[in-house]
mmCIF file of C-alpha atoms in Angstrom:
data_model
loop_
_atom_site.group_PDB
_atom_site.id
_atom_site.type_symbol
_atom_site.label_atom_id
_atom_site.label_comp_id
_atom_site.label_asym_id
_atom_site.label_seq_id
_atom_site.Cartn_x
_atom_site.Cartn_y
_atom_site.Cartn_z
ATOM 1 C CA MET B 1 128.359 133.332 242.013
ATOM 2 C CA GLN B 2 130.696 136.080 242.110
ATOM 3 C CA ARG B 3 129.134 139.307 241.667
ATOM 4 C CA VAL B 4 130.910 141.334 238.866
ATOM 5 C CA VAL B 5 132.243 145.021 238.563
ATOM 6 C CA ILE B 6 133.588 148.173 236.256
ATOM 7 C CA THR B 7 136.368 149.418 237.355
ATOM 8 C CA GLY B 8 138.134 150.813 234.460
ATOM 9 C CA ILE B 9 135.800 152.067 230.653
ATOM 10 C CA GLY B 10 138.476 153.155 228.140
ATOM 11 C CA ALA B 11 137.706 154.226 223.929
ATOM 12 C CA ILE B 12 138.262 155.605 221.238
ATOM 13 C CA SER B 13 136.122 156.373 217.824
ATOM 14 C CA ALA B 14 134.524 159.171 214.931
ATOM 15 C CA LEU B 15 134.159 160.409 217.910
ATOM 16 C CA GLY B 16 136.939 161.250 219.819
ATOM 17 C CA THR B 17 139.502 159.803 222.128
ATOM 18 C CA GLY B 18 138.616 158.207 225.338
ATOM 19 C CA ALA B 19 135.203 157.396 227.400
ATOM 20 C CA ASP B 20 134.806 160.600 228.532
ATOM 21 C CA ALA B 21 135.045 162.505 224.996
ATOM 22 C CA ASN B 22 132.918 160.162 223.490
ATOM 23 C CA PHE B 23 129.796 159.941 226.138
ATOM 24 C CA SER B 24 129.824 163.606 225.058
ATOM 25 C CA ALA B 25 129.563 163.734 221.828
ATOM 26 C CA ALA B 26 127.154 161.462 222.464
ATOM 27 C CA PHE B 27 125.051 163.028 224.433
ATOM 28 C CA ALA B 28 125.128 167.044 222.357
ATOM 29 C CA ALA B 29 124.413 164.861 219.562
ATOM 30 C CA ARG B 30 128.178 166.028 217.932
ATOM 31 C CA SER B 31 128.070 164.282 214.315
ATOM 32 C CA ALA B 32 131.261 162.182 213.441
ATOM 33 C CA VAL B 33 129.946 160.646 210.345
ATOM 34 C CA GLY B 34 130.868 162.937 207.445
ATOM 35 C CA PRO B 35 131.674 162.151 203.983
ATOM 36 C CA VAL B 36 135.509 160.054 203.115
ATOM 37 C CA THR B 37 136.792 158.353 199.826
ATOM 38 C CA LEU B 38 139.140 155.758 199.571
ATOM 39 C CA HIS B 39 141.351 154.337 197.341
ATOM 40 C CA ALA B 40 142.787 151.369 196.456
ATOM 41 C CA GLY B 41 145.061 151.368 193.100
ATOM 42 C CA SER B 42 142.285 152.939 190.249
ATOM 43 C CA HIS B 43 139.072 152.271 192.569
ATOM 44 C CA ARG B 44 138.144 155.232 194.593
ATOM 45 C CA ILE B 45 135.135 154.779 196.280
ATOM 46 C CA GLU B 46 133.805 158.231 197.897
ATOM 47 C CA GLY B 47 130.782 157.609 200.357
ATOM 48 C CA CYS B 48 129.631 158.690 203.734
ATOM 49 C CA ALA B 49 130.821 157.188 207.450
ATOM 50 C CA ALA B 50 132.047 156.936 210.401
ATOM 51 C CA GLN B 51 136.286 157.729 209.805
ATOM 52 C CA ILE B 52 138.357 158.826 213.202
ATOM 53 C CA GLY B 53 139.697 161.697 211.526
ATOM 54 C CA PHE B 54 142.335 162.788 213.555
ATOM 55 C CA ALA B 55 146.131 162.029 215.235
ATOM 56 C CA LEU B 56 146.011 158.470 217.159
ATOM 57 C CA PRO B 57 147.693 158.236 220.093
ATOM 58 C CA ASP B 58 151.398 157.858 220.202
ATOM 59 C CA LEU B 59 151.197 154.396 222.102
ATOM 60 C CA ILE B 60 153.310 152.219 220.222
ATOM 61 C CA ARG B 61 156.991 152.260 218.860
ATOM 62 C CA LYS B 62 157.305 152.864 215.657
ATOM 63 C CA ALA B 63 159.585 150.336 215.432
ATOM 64 C CA ASP B 64 156.931 148.038 215.816
ATOM 65 C CA MET B 65 153.812 148.945 214.349
ATOM 66 C CA PRO B 66 154.267 146.839 211.672
ATOM 67 C CA LEU B 67 152.451 144.369 213.866
ATOM 68 C CA PHE B 68 149.318 146.145 214.104
ATOM 69 C CA ASP B 69 146.651 146.494 211.881
ATOM 70 C CA ARG B 70 145.048 149.044 212.165
ATOM 71 C CA VAL B 71 142.337 147.351 214.158
ATOM 72 C CA ALA B 72 144.903 146.013 217.245
ATOM 73 C CA VAL B 73 145.945 149.412 217.198
ATOM 74 C CA LEU B 74 142.174 151.011 218.461
ATOM 75 C CA ALA B 75 141.985 148.219 220.518
ATOM 76 C CA TRP B 76 145.292 149.419 222.569
ATOM 77 C CA CYS B 77 144.226 153.133 222.895
ATOM 78 C CA ALA B 78 140.853 151.780 224.296
ATOM 79 C CA ALA B 79 142.277 148.756 226.917
ATOM 80 C CA SER B 80 144.667 150.758 227.835
ATOM 81 C CA GLU B 81 142.445 153.558 228.759
ATOM 82 C CA ALA B 82 140.700 150.915 231.110
ATOM 83 C CA LEU B 83 143.728 149.772 232.788
ATOM 84 C CA GLN B 84 145.333 152.310 233.414
ATOM 85 C CA GLN B 85 141.681 153.437 235.359
ATOM 86 C CA ALA B 86 141.546 150.480 236.755
ATOM 87 C CA GLY B 87 145.021 150.175 238.200
ATOM 88 C CA LEU B 88 146.115 147.592 236.664
ATOM 89 C CA ASP B 89 148.785 148.530 234.423
ATOM 90 C CA HIS B 90 150.749 149.070 237.692
ATOM 91 C CA ASP B 91 150.001 145.703 239.300
ATOM 92 C CA ALA B 92 152.304 142.811 238.518
ATOM 93 C CA ALA B 93 150.241 140.082 240.717
ATOM 94 C CA ALA B 94 146.370 141.182 238.900
ATOM 95 C CA GLN B 95 148.178 141.085 235.896
ATOM 96 C CA GLN B 96 149.661 137.352 235.607
ATOM 97 C CA ALA B 97 145.751 136.109 237.003
ATOM 98 C CA SER B 98 143.715 138.486 234.244
ATOM 99 C CA GLY B 99 143.023 138.255 230.990
ATOM 100 C CA VAL B 100 141.430 139.265 227.362
ATOM 101 C CA PHE B 101 138.775 138.658 225.985
ATOM 102 C CA TRP B 102 137.913 141.149 222.771
ATOM 103 C CA GLY B 103 135.756 140.791 220.006
ATOM 104 C CA THR B 104 135.960 141.416 216.099
ATOM 105 C CA GLY B 105 133.657 141.237 213.090
ATOM 106 C CA MET B 106 136.327 141.520 210.025
ATOM 107 C CA GLY B 107 139.901 141.451 211.979
ATOM 108 C CA GLY B 108 142.318 143.228 210.378
ATOM 109 C CA ALA B 109 140.785 144.377 206.951
ATOM 110 C CA GLN B 110 143.384 146.641 206.148
ATOM 111 C CA THR B 111 146.532 144.273 205.835
ATOM 112 C CA ILE B 112 144.274 142.301 204.065
ATOM 113 C CA ASP B 113 143.268 144.470 201.425
ATOM 114 C CA ASN B 114 146.735 145.504 201.762
ATOM 115 C CA ALA B 115 148.575 142.299 200.468
ATOM 116 C CA TYR B 116 145.166 142.691 197.603
ATOM 117 C CA ILE B 117 146.230 145.652 196.116
ATOM 118 C CA ASP B 118 149.786 144.427 196.403
ATOM 119 C CA LEU B 119 149.376 140.773 194.383
ATOM 120 C CA PHE B 120 146.604 141.723 192.450
ATOM 121 C CA ILE B 121 146.250 145.854 191.546
ATOM 122 C CA ASP B 122 150.746 146.762 191.725
ATOM 123 C CA HIS B 123 151.787 143.357 190.601
ATOM 124 C CA LYS B 124 154.133 142.205 193.647
ATOM 125 C CA THR B 125 155.019 139.377 194.169
ATOM 126 C CA ARG B 126 154.957 138.259 197.902
ATOM 127 C CA VAL B 127 153.224 140.678 200.341
ATOM 128 C CA ARG B 128 154.346 142.236 203.482
ATOM 129 C CA PRO B 129 156.132 139.705 205.825
ATOM 130 C CA MET B 130 153.899 140.436 209.401
ATOM 131 C CA SER B 131 150.541 139.792 207.441
ATOM 132 C CA ILE B 132 149.550 136.970 209.061
ATOM 133 C CA VAL B 133 150.795 138.685 211.778
ATOM 134 C CA ALA B 134 149.029 142.118 211.561
ATOM 135 C CA SER B 135 145.489 140.111 209.857
ATOM 136 C CA MET B 136 144.291 137.417 211.784
ATOM 137 C CA ASN B 137 141.874 138.278 213.891
ATOM 138 C CA SER B 138 142.254 136.710 217.269
ATOM 139 C CA ALA B 139 145.488 139.448 216.916
ATOM 140 C CA SER B 140 144.398 142.539 219.381
ATOM 141 C CA ALA B 141 143.668 140.059 221.809
ATOM 142 C CA ALA B 142 147.242 139.011 221.514
ATOM 143 C CA HIS B 143 148.488 142.785 220.951
ATOM 144 C CA ILE B 144 146.006 143.842 224.619
ATOM 145 C CA ALA B 145 147.716 140.422 226.679
ATOM 146 C CA LEU B 146 151.356 140.892 225.590
ATOM 147 C CA ARG B 147 151.405 144.644 226.108
ATOM 148 C CA ALA B 148 149.174 144.178 229.628
ATOM 149 C CA GLY B 149 151.323 141.820 231.413
ATOM 150 C CA PHE B 150 147.776 139.219 231.469
ATOM 151 C CA GLY B 151 148.564 135.407 231.929
ATOM 152 C CA GLY B 152 145.290 134.926 231.807
ATOM 153 C CA THR B 153 142.781 133.505 229.143
ATOM 154 C CA VAL B 154 142.394 135.604 226.315
ATOM 155 C CA ASN B 155 139.689 134.899 224.051
ATOM 156 C CA THR B 156 138.220 136.112 220.354
ATOM 157 C CA TYR B 157 135.082 136.688 219.693
ATOM 158 C CA SER B 158 133.615 137.020 216.271
ATOM 159 C CA SER B 159 130.444 136.875 215.254
ATOM 160 C CA ALA B 160 129.419 140.019 213.135
ATOM 161 C CA CYS B 161 128.615 143.182 215.259
ATOM 162 C CA VAL B 162 127.474 140.950 218.522
ATOM 163 C CA SER B 163 131.423 139.938 218.546
ATOM 164 C CA SER B 164 132.173 143.092 221.353
ATOM 165 C CA ALA B 165 129.124 142.097 223.172
ATOM 166 C CA GLN B 166 129.643 138.720 223.530
ATOM 167 C CA ALA B 167 132.835 138.566 224.629
ATOM 168 C CA ILE B 168 131.835 140.926 227.522
ATOM 169 C CA GLY B 169 128.977 138.408 228.285
ATOM 170 C CA GLU B 170 131.517 136.062 228.323
ATOM 171 C CA ALA B 171 133.589 137.385 230.823
ATOM 172 C CA PHE B 172 131.041 138.174 232.551
ATOM 173 C CA ARG B 173 130.544 134.472 233.086
ATOM 174 C CA HIS B 174 134.737 133.973 233.132
ATOM 175 C CA ILE B 175 134.543 136.024 236.465
ATOM 176 C CA ARG B 176 131.113 135.473 237.198
ATOM 177 C CA HIS B 177 131.375 131.450 237.661
ATOM 178 C CA GLY B 178 135.535 132.038 239.422
ATOM 179 C CA TYR B 179 136.548 130.501 235.686
ATOM 180 C CA ALA B 180 139.125 134.488 236.668
ATOM 181 C CA GLU B 181 138.993 137.408 238.714
ATOM 182 C CA ARG B 182 139.721 140.171 236.480
ATOM 183 C CA VAL B 183 138.834 140.185 232.364
ATOM 184 C CA LEU B 184 139.307 143.109 230.272
ATOM 185 C CA ALA B 185 136.220 142.713 227.506
ATOM 186 C CA GLY B 186 136.299 144.586 224.448
ATOM 187 C CA GLY B 187 136.677 145.054 220.713
ATOM 188 C CA SER B 188 137.583 146.995 217.819
ATOM 189 C CA GLU B 189 136.895 147.287 214.574
ATOM 190 C CA ALA B 190 139.068 149.180 211.518
ATOM 191 C CA LEU B 191 137.171 148.545 207.972
ATOM 192 C CA LEU B 192 137.380 151.299 206.048
ATOM 193 C CA THR B 193 138.463 150.346 203.327
ATOM 194 C CA VAL B 194 137.480 149.755 199.204
ATOM 195 C CA GLY B 195 136.652 145.985 199.313
ATOM 196 C CA VAL B 196 134.944 145.928 202.371
ATOM 197 C CA TRP B 197 133.036 148.503 201.390
ATOM 198 C CA ARG B 198 132.372 147.345 197.966
ATOM 199 C CA ALA B 199 131.418 144.190 199.544
ATOM 200 C CA TRP B 200 128.927 146.331 202.156
ATOM 201 C CA GLU B 201 127.572 147.598 198.784
ATOM 202 C CA GLY B 202 126.761 144.753 197.692
ATOM 203 C CA LEU B 203 124.223 144.279 200.769
ATOM 204 C CA ARG B 204 122.246 147.740 199.993
ATOM 205 C CA VAL B 205 121.894 148.388 203.074
ATOM 206 C CA LEU B 206 124.167 151.154 203.573
ATOM 207 C CA GLY B 207 122.877 154.630 203.989
ATOM 208 C CA VAL B 208 122.358 157.088 201.287
ATOM 209 C CA THR B 209 123.935 160.243 202.404
ATOM 210 C CA ASP B 210 122.169 163.231 203.271
ATOM 211 C CA ALA B 211 122.935 165.769 200.150
ATOM 212 C CA THR B 212 122.521 168.532 201.849
ATOM 213 C CA HIS B 213 123.597 167.755 205.450
ATOM 214 C CA PRO B 214 125.313 164.853 204.502
ATOM 215 C CA GLU B 215 126.453 164.236 209.303
ATOM 216 C CA ARG B 216 122.989 163.789 209.374
ATOM 217 C CA THR B 217 123.240 159.990 206.997
ATOM 218 C CA CYS B 218 122.502 157.795 209.400
ATOM 219 C CA LYS B 219 118.374 158.095 210.907
ATOM 220 C CA PRO B 220 117.412 155.116 213.809
ATOM 221 C CA PHE B 221 114.527 154.662 213.882
ATOM 222 C CA SER B 222 113.039 157.656 211.043
ATOM 223 C CA LEU B 223 110.541 157.216 208.716
ATOM 224 C CA ASP B 224 112.992 158.820 206.079
ATOM 225 C CA ARG B 225 116.197 156.318 206.566
ATOM 226 C CA SER B 226 117.853 154.534 204.954
ATOM 227 C CA GLY B 227 120.318 152.362 205.702
ATOM 228 C CA LEU B 228 123.661 151.947 207.825
ATOM 229 C CA VAL B 229 126.541 154.019 208.022
ATOM 230 C CA LEU B 230 129.786 152.615 209.030
ATOM 231 C CA GLY B 231 131.849 153.303 211.735
ATOM 232 C CA GLU B 232 135.085 152.265 213.440
ATOM 233 C CA ALA B 233 136.092 152.249 217.220
ATOM 234 C CA GLY B 234 137.605 150.982 220.174
ATOM 235 C CA ALA B 235 136.314 149.707 223.397
ATOM 236 C CA ALA B 236 137.213 148.072 226.322
ATOM 237 C CA VAL B 237 135.541 147.425 229.614
ATOM 238 C CA MET B 238 137.994 146.119 232.508
ATOM 239 C CA LEU B 239 136.108 143.746 234.594
ATOM 240 C CA GLU B 240 136.621 142.520 237.467
ATOM 241 C CA SER B 241 134.875 139.920 240.870
ATOM 242 C CA LEU B 242 133.414 142.172 243.518
ATOM 243 C CA ASP B 243 136.534 140.806 245.859
ATOM 244 C CA SER B 244 139.410 141.212 243.366
ATOM 245 C CA ALA B 245 138.054 145.303 243.312
ATOM 246 C CA GLN B 246 137.070 145.833 247.080
ATOM 247 C CA ARG B 247 140.662 143.954 247.705
ATOM 248 C CA ARG B 248 143.066 146.017 245.115
ATOM 249 C CA GLY B 249 140.794 148.991 246.287
ATOM 250 C CA ALA B 250 139.694 150.109 243.159
ATOM 251 C CA THR B 251 137.374 151.914 242.096
ATOM 252 C CA ILE B 252 133.703 151.116 241.455
ATOM 253 C CA LEU B 253 132.618 152.432 238.043
ATOM 254 C CA ALA B 254 128.648 150.512 238.168
ATOM 255 C CA GLU B 255 127.903 146.564 238.022
ATOM 256 C CA LEU B 256 127.473 144.141 235.287
ATOM 257 C CA THR B 257 124.500 141.588 236.910
ATOM 258 C CA GLY B 258 123.342 140.364 233.193
ATOM 259 C CA TYR B 259 124.095 138.626 230.180
ATOM 260 C CA GLY B 260 121.100 137.167 227.159
ATOM 261 C CA ALA B 261 122.462 135.719 224.572
ATOM 262 C CA SER B 262 120.699 133.318 221.540
ATOM 263 C CA ASN B 263 120.088 132.918 217.359
ATOM 264 C CA ASP B 264 117.258 133.835 215.835
ATOM 265 C CA ALA B 265 117.374 130.490 213.723
ATOM 266 C CA THR B 266 115.737 132.351 210.966
ATOM 267 C CA HIS B 267 117.371 134.121 208.495
ATOM 268 C CA MET B 268 121.169 135.008 207.991
ATOM 269 C CA THR B 269 120.674 138.117 207.336
ATOM 270 C CA LYS B 270 117.086 139.704 208.304
ATOM 271 C CA PRO B 271 116.574 140.611 211.757
ATOM 272 C CA ASP B 272 113.760 138.163 214.010
ATOM 273 C CA PRO B 273 111.923 139.932 216.719
ATOM 274 C CA ALA B 274 111.325 136.680 218.856
ATOM 275 C CA GLY B 275 115.037 135.070 218.719
ATOM 276 C CA GLN B 276 116.117 139.693 220.496
ATOM 277 C CA ALA B 277 113.082 138.709 222.273
ATOM 278 C CA ARG B 278 114.435 135.972 224.132
ATOM 279 C CA ALA B 279 118.351 137.405 224.119
ATOM 280 C CA MET B 280 116.699 140.287 226.043
ATOM 281 C CA ARG B 281 113.805 138.108 228.689
ATOM 282 C CA MET B 282 117.394 135.957 229.661
ATOM 283 C CA ALA B 283 119.923 139.087 230.432
ATOM 284 C CA LEU B 284 116.830 140.116 232.642
ATOM 285 C CA ARG B 285 116.843 136.899 234.555
ATOM 286 C CA GLU B 286 120.149 136.868 235.023
ATOM 287 C CA ALA B 287 120.207 139.999 236.784
ATOM 288 C CA GLY B 288 116.779 139.349 239.097
ATOM 289 C CA LEU B 289 115.060 141.959 237.175
ATOM 290 C CA ALA B 290 111.459 142.730 236.088
ATOM 291 C CA PRO B 291 110.980 143.975 233.377
ATOM 292 C CA GLY B 292 109.453 147.195 234.674
ATOM 293 C CA GLN B 293 112.620 148.305 236.151
ATOM 294 C CA ILE B 294 115.265 148.814 233.036
ATOM 295 C CA ASP B 295 115.013 152.691 232.455
ATOM 296 C CA TYR B 296 116.864 153.013 229.260
ATOM 297 C CA ILE B 297 118.017 150.586 226.216
ATOM 298 C CA ASN B 298 120.355 151.311 224.201
ATOM 299 C CA ALA B 299 119.629 150.426 221.333
ATOM 300 C CA HIS B 300 121.121 148.435 218.669
ATOM 301 C CA GLY B 301 119.699 150.781 215.652
ATOM 302 C CA ALA B 302 121.588 151.328 213.015
ATOM 303 C CA GLY B 303 119.248 152.650 211.068
ATOM 304 C CA THR B 304 117.459 149.823 208.383
ATOM 305 C CA LEU B 305 114.704 149.461 207.397
ATOM 306 C CA ALA B 306 113.610 145.907 208.845
ATOM 307 C CA GLY B 307 116.381 145.683 211.860
ATOM 308 C CA ASP B 308 114.321 148.882 213.666
ATOM 309 C CA LEU B 309 111.320 147.673 213.382
ATOM 310 C CA ALA B 310 111.560 144.779 214.299
ATOM 311 C CA GLU B 311 113.786 146.438 217.687
ATOM 312 C CA THR B 312 110.731 148.572 218.293
ATOM 313 C CA HIS B 313 108.718 144.673 217.881
ATOM 314 C CA SER B 314 111.642 142.329 219.768
ATOM 315 C CA ILE B 315 111.469 145.082 223.200
ATOM 316 C CA ARG B 316 107.371 145.719 223.015
ATOM 317 C CA GLU B 317 106.830 141.797 222.942
ATOM 318 C CA VAL B 318 109.945 141.323 226.266
ATOM 319 C CA PHE B 319 108.795 144.615 227.968
ATOM 320 C CA GLY B 320 104.980 145.063 227.223
ATOM 321 C CA ASP B 321 103.137 147.559 229.471
ATOM 322 C CA HIS B 322 106.442 149.479 230.482
ATOM 323 C CA ALA B 323 107.867 149.610 226.847
ATOM 324 C CA SER B 324 105.984 153.066 226.551
ATOM 325 C CA ALA B 325 107.706 154.742 229.498
ATOM 326 C CA LEU B 326 111.460 153.715 228.548
ATOM 327 C CA MET B 327 113.563 155.550 226.655
ATOM 328 C CA VAL B 328 115.011 154.679 224.518
ATOM 329 C CA SER B 329 117.915 155.505 221.677
ATOM 330 C CA SER B 330 119.990 154.589 219.483
ATOM 331 C CA THR B 331 124.249 156.502 219.500
ATOM 332 C CA LYS B 332 124.886 154.960 215.971
ATOM 333 C CA ALA B 333 122.699 158.369 214.556
ATOM 334 C CA VAL B 334 126.854 159.956 215.504
ATOM 335 C CA HIS B 335 129.238 157.994 215.458
ATOM 336 C CA GLY B 336 127.436 154.696 212.543
ATOM 337 C CA HIS B 337 127.478 151.262 213.314
ATOM 338 C CA THR B 338 131.155 150.196 214.149
ATOM 339 C CA LEU B 339 130.320 146.165 213.573
ATOM 340 C CA GLY B 340 132.459 144.219 215.836
ATOM 341 C CA ALA B 341 133.138 146.560 218.688
ATOM 342 C CA ALA B 342 129.767 147.623 218.314
ATOM 343 C CA GLY B 343 128.480 146.255 220.844
ATOM 344 C CA ALA B 344 131.075 147.741 223.735
ATOM 345 C CA LEU B 345 131.551 151.217 222.275
ATOM 346 C CA GLU B 346 127.771 151.038 222.585
ATOM 347 C CA PHE B 347 127.935 148.856 226.487
ATOM 348 C CA VAL B 348 129.951 152.014 228.097
ATOM 349 C CA LEU B 349 128.307 154.835 226.313
ATOM 350 C CA THR B 350 125.286 152.792 228.462
ATOM 351 C CA VAL B 351 127.879 152.567 231.262
ATOM 352 C CA GLN B 352 128.273 156.571 231.473
ATOM 353 C CA ALA B 353 124.805 157.516 231.146
ATOM 354 C CA LEU B 354 124.536 155.242 234.622
ATOM 355 C CA ARG B 355 126.527 156.969 236.160
ATOM 356 C CA GLN B 356 125.504 160.644 234.561
ATOM 357 C CA GLN B 357 121.705 159.829 235.247
ATOM 358 C CA ALA B 358 121.624 161.288 232.284
ATOM 359 C CA VAL B 359 120.328 159.855 228.746
ATOM 360 C CA PRO B 360 122.385 160.744 224.988
ATOM 361 C CA PRO B 361 119.725 161.018 222.192
ATOM 362 C CA THR B 362 118.239 158.960 219.176
ATOM 363 C CA ALA B 363 119.878 162.497 216.779
ATOM 364 C CA PHE B 364 118.706 163.198 214.480
ATOM 365 C CA LEU B 365 114.045 161.305 214.525
ATOM 366 C CA ALA B 366 112.605 164.669 213.882
ATOM 367 C CA LEU B 367 110.461 162.255 211.225
ATOM 368 C CA PRO B 368 109.472 159.281 214.079
ATOM 369 C CA ASP B 369 108.266 156.356 212.354
ATOM 370 C CA PRO B 370 104.909 155.518 213.519
ATOM 371 C CA ALA B 371 105.133 151.908 213.701
ATOM 372 C CA CYS B 372 108.839 152.444 215.680
ATOM 373 C CA ASP B 373 106.873 153.925 218.325
ATOM 374 C CA LEU B 374 108.595 153.950 221.110
ATOM 375 C CA ASP B 375 109.856 156.466 222.966
ATOM 376 C CA TYR B 376 113.544 156.927 221.275
ATOM 377 C CA VAL B 377 114.902 159.850 223.095
ATOM 378 C CA ALA B 378 114.754 162.194 219.889
ATOM 379 C CA LEU B 379 116.789 165.054 219.194
ATOM 380 C CA GLN B 380 118.252 166.062 222.756
ATOM 381 C CA GLY B 381 119.145 164.357 225.874
ATOM 382 C CA ARG B 382 118.197 164.766 228.884
ATOM 383 C CA THR B 383 119.741 164.596 231.868
ATOM 384 C CA GLN B 384 118.372 164.018 235.662
ATOM 385 C CA GLN B 385 116.818 160.980 235.379
ATOM 386 C CA SER B 386 116.555 157.886 237.997
ATOM 387 C CA LEU B 387 118.041 155.252 236.235
ATOM 388 C CA ARG B 388 117.824 152.306 238.432
ATOM 389 C CA ALA B 389 118.781 149.724 235.473
ATOM 390 C CA VAL B 390 120.165 150.047 231.919
ATOM 391 C CA MET B 391 120.197 147.386 229.341
ATOM 392 C CA SER B 392 121.890 147.700 226.148
ATOM 393 C CA ASN B 393 121.276 145.285 222.777
ATOM 394 C CA SER B 394 123.382 144.197 220.111
ATOM 395 C CA PHE B 395 122.133 141.988 217.008
ATOM 396 C CA ALA B 396 123.903 140.474 213.735
ATOM 397 C CA PHE B 397 123.314 139.131 210.442
ATOM 398 C CA GLY B 398 123.773 135.205 210.922
ATOM 399 C CA GLY B 399 120.742 136.105 213.514
ATOM 400 C CA SER B 400 122.541 136.732 217.026
ATOM 401 C CA ASN B 401 121.782 138.439 219.500
ATOM 402 C CA ALA B 402 123.613 140.115 223.090
ATOM 403 C CA ALA B 403 121.649 141.928 225.309
ATOM 404 C CA LEU B 404 123.526 143.580 228.812
ATOM 405 C CA ILE B 405 122.648 145.087 231.509
ATOM 406 C CA ALA B 406 123.851 147.223 234.543
ATOM 407 C CA ILE B 407 123.300 148.699 237.575
ATOM 408 C CA PRO B 408 124.577 151.080 240.273
ATOM 409 C CA PHE B 409 127.231 149.606 242.794
ATOM 410 C CA ILE B 410 126.113 150.017 245.794
#
């Protein structure tokens, strides 16, 4: 069994460009949620989301842009940062023996929406020539592999909100069992379109916009929470075997030691604490850790009534008496629910919490739900902590659950 370490991280979300910018904003409880307006012909939507409102890094030639849906652009923004930090953007031999495991819930949603607008609103007889290439779920992983020169295994995971956590976990196993020395893993999502928004509205799980403070619309674990807020993002981690990292002289950021994956097998949309607990226990077992050795959990915490309560119960089931001593927080309050990218973005933030020994807060938790009775690090982050091991949880429609554990590299 190979030890698996992290040698690079990257992130882009409505919080900003770069992993450091994202952590700084999350720690400061600086919300990126706000009013958005979406158009499609005569259709107009006004709502609240965590939309990236700034110019994206100029990393792709204009001539290549027709091949890229926005989800793939976000993917490459995050991946290129992780690659550069890992020092793999100029190592030809290592590149050929490296792979890409990427997650996305809906792939090229904007390309698909544009095709429907062309056909059914503008009454065109054809769609844009590169629509298939841009919209396929595997496009992001393919673009990363092509641009990074990675000739190893390239896999795409699409399991709703656990997609990128699953991609990271399966990449961890791929390296741990000796199938590869290096895998760039993560996920991206860009689904702020009229069609996707209307579909989420139909489920009645979107939060009601806070009329006074729209930036506070997402309130995980709060008594007045009303639902999730959609966001867009890309996030990546460069995973390597310890032997590979040491041989290259790479800087090791942390060690990934545990991954658990389960399915509720009970309901398509209603979360089951027992299924969530199985994933967390599997991650603990693989990491060789007792529940009492976890000091912080980055919760799935989407801000839904049922989801936040179920996660509270599952954490209590797994951690027992230690649950009351655990620090738990949800950063979705400030960057929204980025769906297929959520697991990767939140794992990147969790790794940074471990490295800085600082825990980001659950923003806007001024009125805690008495039924969500854990230490949810309300309102303000905490510095100078003694974090020995940290966990990141991701849960999804369809019943999929994933948990990842990281420790400082020693």
